[in-house]
PDB file of C-alpha atoms in Angstrom:
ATOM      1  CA  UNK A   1     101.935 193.259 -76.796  1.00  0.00           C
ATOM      2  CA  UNK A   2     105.345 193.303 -75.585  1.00  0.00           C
ATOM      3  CA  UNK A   3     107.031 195.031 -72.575  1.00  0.00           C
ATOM      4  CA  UNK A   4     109.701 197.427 -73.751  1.00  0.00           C
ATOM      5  CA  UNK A   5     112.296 195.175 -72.689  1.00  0.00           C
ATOM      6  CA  UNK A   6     111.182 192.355 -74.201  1.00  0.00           C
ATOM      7  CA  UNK A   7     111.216 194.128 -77.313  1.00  0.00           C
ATOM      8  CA  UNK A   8     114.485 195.416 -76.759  1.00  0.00           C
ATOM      9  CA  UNK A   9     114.902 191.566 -76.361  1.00  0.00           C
ATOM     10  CA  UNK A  10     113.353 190.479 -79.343  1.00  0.00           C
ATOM     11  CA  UNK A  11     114.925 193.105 -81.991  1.00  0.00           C
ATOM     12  CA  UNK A  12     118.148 192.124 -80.785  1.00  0.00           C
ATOM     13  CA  UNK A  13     118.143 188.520 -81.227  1.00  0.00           C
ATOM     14  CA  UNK A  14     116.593 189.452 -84.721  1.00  0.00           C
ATOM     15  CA  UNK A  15     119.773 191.528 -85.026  1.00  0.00           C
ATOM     16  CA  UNK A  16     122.241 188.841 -83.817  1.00  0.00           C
ATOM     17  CA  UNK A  17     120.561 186.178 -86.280  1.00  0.00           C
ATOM     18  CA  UNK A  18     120.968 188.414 -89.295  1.00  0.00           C
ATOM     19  CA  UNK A  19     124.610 189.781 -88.321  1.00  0.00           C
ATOM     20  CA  UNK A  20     125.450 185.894 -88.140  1.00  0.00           C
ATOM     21  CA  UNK A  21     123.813 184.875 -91.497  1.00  0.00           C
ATOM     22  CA  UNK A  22     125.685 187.499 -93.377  1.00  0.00           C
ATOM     23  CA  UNK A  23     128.961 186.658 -91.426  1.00  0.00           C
ATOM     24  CA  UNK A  24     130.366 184.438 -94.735  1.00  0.00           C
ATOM     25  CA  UNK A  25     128.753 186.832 -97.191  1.00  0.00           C
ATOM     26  CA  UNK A  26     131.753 189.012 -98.355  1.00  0.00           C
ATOM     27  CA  UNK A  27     131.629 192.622 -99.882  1.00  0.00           C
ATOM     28  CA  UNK A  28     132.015 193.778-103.318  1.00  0.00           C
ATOM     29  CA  UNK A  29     136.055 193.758-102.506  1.00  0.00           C
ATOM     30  CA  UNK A  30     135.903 189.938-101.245  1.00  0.00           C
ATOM     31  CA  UNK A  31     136.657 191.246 -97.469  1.00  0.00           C
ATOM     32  CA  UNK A  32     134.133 190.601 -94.154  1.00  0.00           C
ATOM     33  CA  UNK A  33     132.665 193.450 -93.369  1.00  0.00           C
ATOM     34  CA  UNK A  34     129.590 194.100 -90.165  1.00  0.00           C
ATOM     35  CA  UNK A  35     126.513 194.114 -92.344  1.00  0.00           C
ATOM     36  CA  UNK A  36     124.282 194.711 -89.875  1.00  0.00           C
ATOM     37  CA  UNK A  37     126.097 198.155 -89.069  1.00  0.00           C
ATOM     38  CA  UNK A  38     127.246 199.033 -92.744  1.00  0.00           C
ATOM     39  CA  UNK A  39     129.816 201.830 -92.443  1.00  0.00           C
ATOM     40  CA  UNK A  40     130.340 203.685 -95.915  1.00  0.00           C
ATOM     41  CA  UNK A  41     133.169 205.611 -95.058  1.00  0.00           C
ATOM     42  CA  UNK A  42     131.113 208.956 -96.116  1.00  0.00           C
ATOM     43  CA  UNK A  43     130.595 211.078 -93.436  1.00  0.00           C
ATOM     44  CA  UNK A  44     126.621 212.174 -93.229  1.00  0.00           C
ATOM     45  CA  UNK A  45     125.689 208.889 -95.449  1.00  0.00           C
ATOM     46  CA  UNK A  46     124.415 206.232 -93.884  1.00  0.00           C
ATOM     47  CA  UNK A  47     123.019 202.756 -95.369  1.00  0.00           C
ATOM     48  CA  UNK A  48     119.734 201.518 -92.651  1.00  0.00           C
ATOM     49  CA  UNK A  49     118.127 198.708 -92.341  1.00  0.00           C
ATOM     50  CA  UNK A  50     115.174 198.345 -90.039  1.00  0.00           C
ATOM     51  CA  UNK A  51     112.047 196.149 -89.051  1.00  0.00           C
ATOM     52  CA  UNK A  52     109.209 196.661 -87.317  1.00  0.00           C
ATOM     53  CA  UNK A  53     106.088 195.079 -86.321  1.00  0.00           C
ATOM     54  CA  UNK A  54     104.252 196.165 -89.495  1.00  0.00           C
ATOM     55  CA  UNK A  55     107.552 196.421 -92.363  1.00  0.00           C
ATOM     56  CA  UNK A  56     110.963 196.041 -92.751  1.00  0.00           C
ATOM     57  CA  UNK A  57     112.622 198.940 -94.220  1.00  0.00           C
ATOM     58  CA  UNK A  58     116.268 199.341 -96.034  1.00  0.00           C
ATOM     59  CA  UNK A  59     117.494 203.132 -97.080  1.00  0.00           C
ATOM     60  CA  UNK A  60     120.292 205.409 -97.775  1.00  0.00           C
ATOM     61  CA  UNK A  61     119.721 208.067 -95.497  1.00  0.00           C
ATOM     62  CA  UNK A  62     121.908 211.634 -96.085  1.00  0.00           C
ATOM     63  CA  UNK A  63     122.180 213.190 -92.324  1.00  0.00           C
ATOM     64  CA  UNK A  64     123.892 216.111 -93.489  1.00  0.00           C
ATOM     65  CA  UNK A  65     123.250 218.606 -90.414  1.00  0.00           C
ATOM     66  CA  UNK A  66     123.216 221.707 -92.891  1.00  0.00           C
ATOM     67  CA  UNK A  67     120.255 221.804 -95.285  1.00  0.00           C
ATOM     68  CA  UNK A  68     122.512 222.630 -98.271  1.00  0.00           C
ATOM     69  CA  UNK A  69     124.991 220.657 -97.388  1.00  0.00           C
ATOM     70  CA  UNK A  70     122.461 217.944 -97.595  1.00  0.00           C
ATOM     71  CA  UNK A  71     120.773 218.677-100.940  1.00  0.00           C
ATOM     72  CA  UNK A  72     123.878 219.137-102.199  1.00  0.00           C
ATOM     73  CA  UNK A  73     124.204 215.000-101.360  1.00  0.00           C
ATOM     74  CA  UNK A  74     121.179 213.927-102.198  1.00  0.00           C
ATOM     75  CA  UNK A  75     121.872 215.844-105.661  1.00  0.00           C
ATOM     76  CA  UNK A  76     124.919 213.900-106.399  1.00  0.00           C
ATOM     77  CA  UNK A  77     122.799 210.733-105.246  1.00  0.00           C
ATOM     78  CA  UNK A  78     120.043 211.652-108.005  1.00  0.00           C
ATOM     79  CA  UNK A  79     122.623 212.272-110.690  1.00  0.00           C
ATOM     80  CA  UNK A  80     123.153 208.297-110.403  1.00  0.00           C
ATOM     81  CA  UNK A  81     119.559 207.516-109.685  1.00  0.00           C
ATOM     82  CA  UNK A  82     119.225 205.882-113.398  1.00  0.00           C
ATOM     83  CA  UNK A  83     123.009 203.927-112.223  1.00  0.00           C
ATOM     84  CA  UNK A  84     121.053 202.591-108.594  1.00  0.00           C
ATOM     85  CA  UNK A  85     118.145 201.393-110.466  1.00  0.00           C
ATOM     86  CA  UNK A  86     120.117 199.306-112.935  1.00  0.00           C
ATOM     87  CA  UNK A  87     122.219 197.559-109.478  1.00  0.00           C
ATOM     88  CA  UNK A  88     119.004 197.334-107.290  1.00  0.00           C
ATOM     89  CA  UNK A  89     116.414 196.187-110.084  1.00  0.00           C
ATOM     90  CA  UNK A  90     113.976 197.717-108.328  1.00  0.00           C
ATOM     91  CA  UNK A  91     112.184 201.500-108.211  1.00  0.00           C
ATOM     92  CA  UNK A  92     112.844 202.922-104.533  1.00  0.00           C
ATOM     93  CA  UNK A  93     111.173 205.923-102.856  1.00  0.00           C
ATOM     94  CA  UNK A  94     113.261 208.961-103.548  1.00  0.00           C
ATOM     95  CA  UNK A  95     112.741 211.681-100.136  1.00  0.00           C
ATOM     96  CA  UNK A  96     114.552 214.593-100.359  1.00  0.00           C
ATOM     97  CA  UNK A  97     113.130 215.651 -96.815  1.00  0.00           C
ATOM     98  CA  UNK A  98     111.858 213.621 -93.953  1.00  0.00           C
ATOM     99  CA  UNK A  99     111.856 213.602 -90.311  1.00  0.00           C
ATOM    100  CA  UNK A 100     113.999 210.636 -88.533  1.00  0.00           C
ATOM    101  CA  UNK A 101     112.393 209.212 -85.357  1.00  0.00           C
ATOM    102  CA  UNK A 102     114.474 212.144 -83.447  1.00  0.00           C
ATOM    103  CA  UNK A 103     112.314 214.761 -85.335  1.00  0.00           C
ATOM    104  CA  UNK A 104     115.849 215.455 -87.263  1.00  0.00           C
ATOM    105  CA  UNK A 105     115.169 216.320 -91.003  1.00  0.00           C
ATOM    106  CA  UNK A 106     117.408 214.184 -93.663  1.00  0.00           C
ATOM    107  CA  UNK A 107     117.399 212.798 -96.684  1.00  0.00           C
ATOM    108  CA  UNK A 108     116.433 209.387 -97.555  1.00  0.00           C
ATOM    109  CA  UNK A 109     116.362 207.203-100.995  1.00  0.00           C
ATOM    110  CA  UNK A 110     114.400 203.402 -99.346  1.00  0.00           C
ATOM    111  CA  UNK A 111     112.321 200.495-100.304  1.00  0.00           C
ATOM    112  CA  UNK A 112     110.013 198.936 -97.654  1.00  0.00           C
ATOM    113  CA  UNK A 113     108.942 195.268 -97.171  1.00  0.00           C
ATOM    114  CA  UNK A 114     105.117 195.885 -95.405  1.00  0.00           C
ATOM    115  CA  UNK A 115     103.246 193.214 -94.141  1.00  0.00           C
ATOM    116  CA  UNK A 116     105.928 191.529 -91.668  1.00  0.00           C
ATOM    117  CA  UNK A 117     106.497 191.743 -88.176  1.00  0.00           C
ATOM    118  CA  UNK A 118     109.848 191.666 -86.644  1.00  0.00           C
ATOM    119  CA  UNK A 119     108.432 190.351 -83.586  1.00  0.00           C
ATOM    120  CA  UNK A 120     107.028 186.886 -85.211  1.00  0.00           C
ATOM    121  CA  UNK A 121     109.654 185.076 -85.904  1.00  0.00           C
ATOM    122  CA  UNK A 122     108.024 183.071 -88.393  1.00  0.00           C
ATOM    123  CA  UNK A 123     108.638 186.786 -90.377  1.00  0.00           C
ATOM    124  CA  UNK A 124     112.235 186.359 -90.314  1.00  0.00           C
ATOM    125  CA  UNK A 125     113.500 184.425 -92.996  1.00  0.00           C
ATOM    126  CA  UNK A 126     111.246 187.084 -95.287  1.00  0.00           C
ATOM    127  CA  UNK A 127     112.913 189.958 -93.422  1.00  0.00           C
ATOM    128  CA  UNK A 128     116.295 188.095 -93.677  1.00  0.00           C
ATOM    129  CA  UNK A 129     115.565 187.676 -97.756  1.00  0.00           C
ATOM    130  CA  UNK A 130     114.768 191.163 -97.793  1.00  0.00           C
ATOM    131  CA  UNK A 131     117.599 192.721 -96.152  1.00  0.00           C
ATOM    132  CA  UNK A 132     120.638 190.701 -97.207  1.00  0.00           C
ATOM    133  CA  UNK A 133     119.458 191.123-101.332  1.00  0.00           C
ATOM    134  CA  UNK A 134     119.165 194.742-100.937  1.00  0.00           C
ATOM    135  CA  UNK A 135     122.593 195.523 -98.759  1.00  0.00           C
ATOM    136  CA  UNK A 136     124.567 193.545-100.921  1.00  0.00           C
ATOM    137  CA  UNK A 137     123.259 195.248-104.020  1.00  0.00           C
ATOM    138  CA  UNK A 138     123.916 198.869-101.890  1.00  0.00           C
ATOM    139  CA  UNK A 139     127.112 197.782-101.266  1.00  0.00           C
ATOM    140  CA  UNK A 140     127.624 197.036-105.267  1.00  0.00           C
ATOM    141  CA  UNK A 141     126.542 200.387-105.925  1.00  0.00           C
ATOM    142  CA  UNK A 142     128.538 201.847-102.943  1.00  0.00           C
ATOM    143  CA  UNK A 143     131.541 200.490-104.275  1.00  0.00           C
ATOM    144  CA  UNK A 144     131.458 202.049-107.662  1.00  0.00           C
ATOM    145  CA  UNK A 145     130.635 205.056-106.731  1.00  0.00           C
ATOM    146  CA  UNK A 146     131.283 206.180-103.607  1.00  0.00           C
ATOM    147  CA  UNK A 147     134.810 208.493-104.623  1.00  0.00           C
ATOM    148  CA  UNK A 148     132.408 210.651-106.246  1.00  0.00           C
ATOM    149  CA  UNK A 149     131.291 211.548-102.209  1.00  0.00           C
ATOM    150  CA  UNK A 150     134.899 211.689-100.842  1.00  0.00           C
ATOM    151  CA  UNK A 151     135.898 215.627-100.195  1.00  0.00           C
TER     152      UNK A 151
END
């Protein structure tokens, strides 16, 4: 078990080591871009990655802080739910409610890697894997569709 600093210590060198493998990787427009802090220019939408010591997780989360306002997003989202599949090749877990960590409710579309441990860093290059396939095909999708989100 690790001290909460340590931790602290640990996650962020994970962070660090990703952020720096994905430095050369461009977007969908050819330009560098902070993967590890993917900003999509949406207000309330949010692209996460996160890993833990039991899975690594990767979502679109809709923080809208008004309930309609909200479904009203993750509508639009599930009118190009058939569009997401096609880019991601994959089924993901479709939420229209859930509680964040803060006990805020939102809106979250995500695909989990379990059995991996950010805290064994033998776990990483599966965690890496994970992650950078699945942001890059976000940021695919983001890019072709996100002026359907701009007010």
């Amino acid at each position: 078990m690790y001290g909460k600093s340590e931790a602290s210590n640990i996650k962020k060198e994970f962070w660090t080591t990703f952020g720096l493998y994905m430095k050369p990787v461009k977007n969908a427009e050819h330009l560098t871009i902070n993967w590890v802090n993917y900003k999509t220019a949406i207000r309330h939408i949010y692209f996460r990655m996160d890993a833990s010591k039991r899975e690594a997780t990767v979502a679109i989360e809709i923080k809208h802080p008004d309930a309609a306002g909200r479904a009203l997003i993750y509508g639009q989202m599930e009118s190009l739910k058939n569009y997401l599949g096609q880019v991601l090749e994959e089924p993901w877990i479709w939420q229209p409610v859930f509680y964040d960590e803060d006990g805020s409710s939102a809106s979250r579309i995500f695909t989990q890697l379990e059995g991996v441990n950010v805290f064994n860093k033998e776990h990483w290059p599966a965690i890496i894997s994970f992650f950078k396939e699945r942001i890059i095909k976000l940021d695919l999708f983001w890019n072709d569709v996100k002026t359907q989100f701009e007010l």
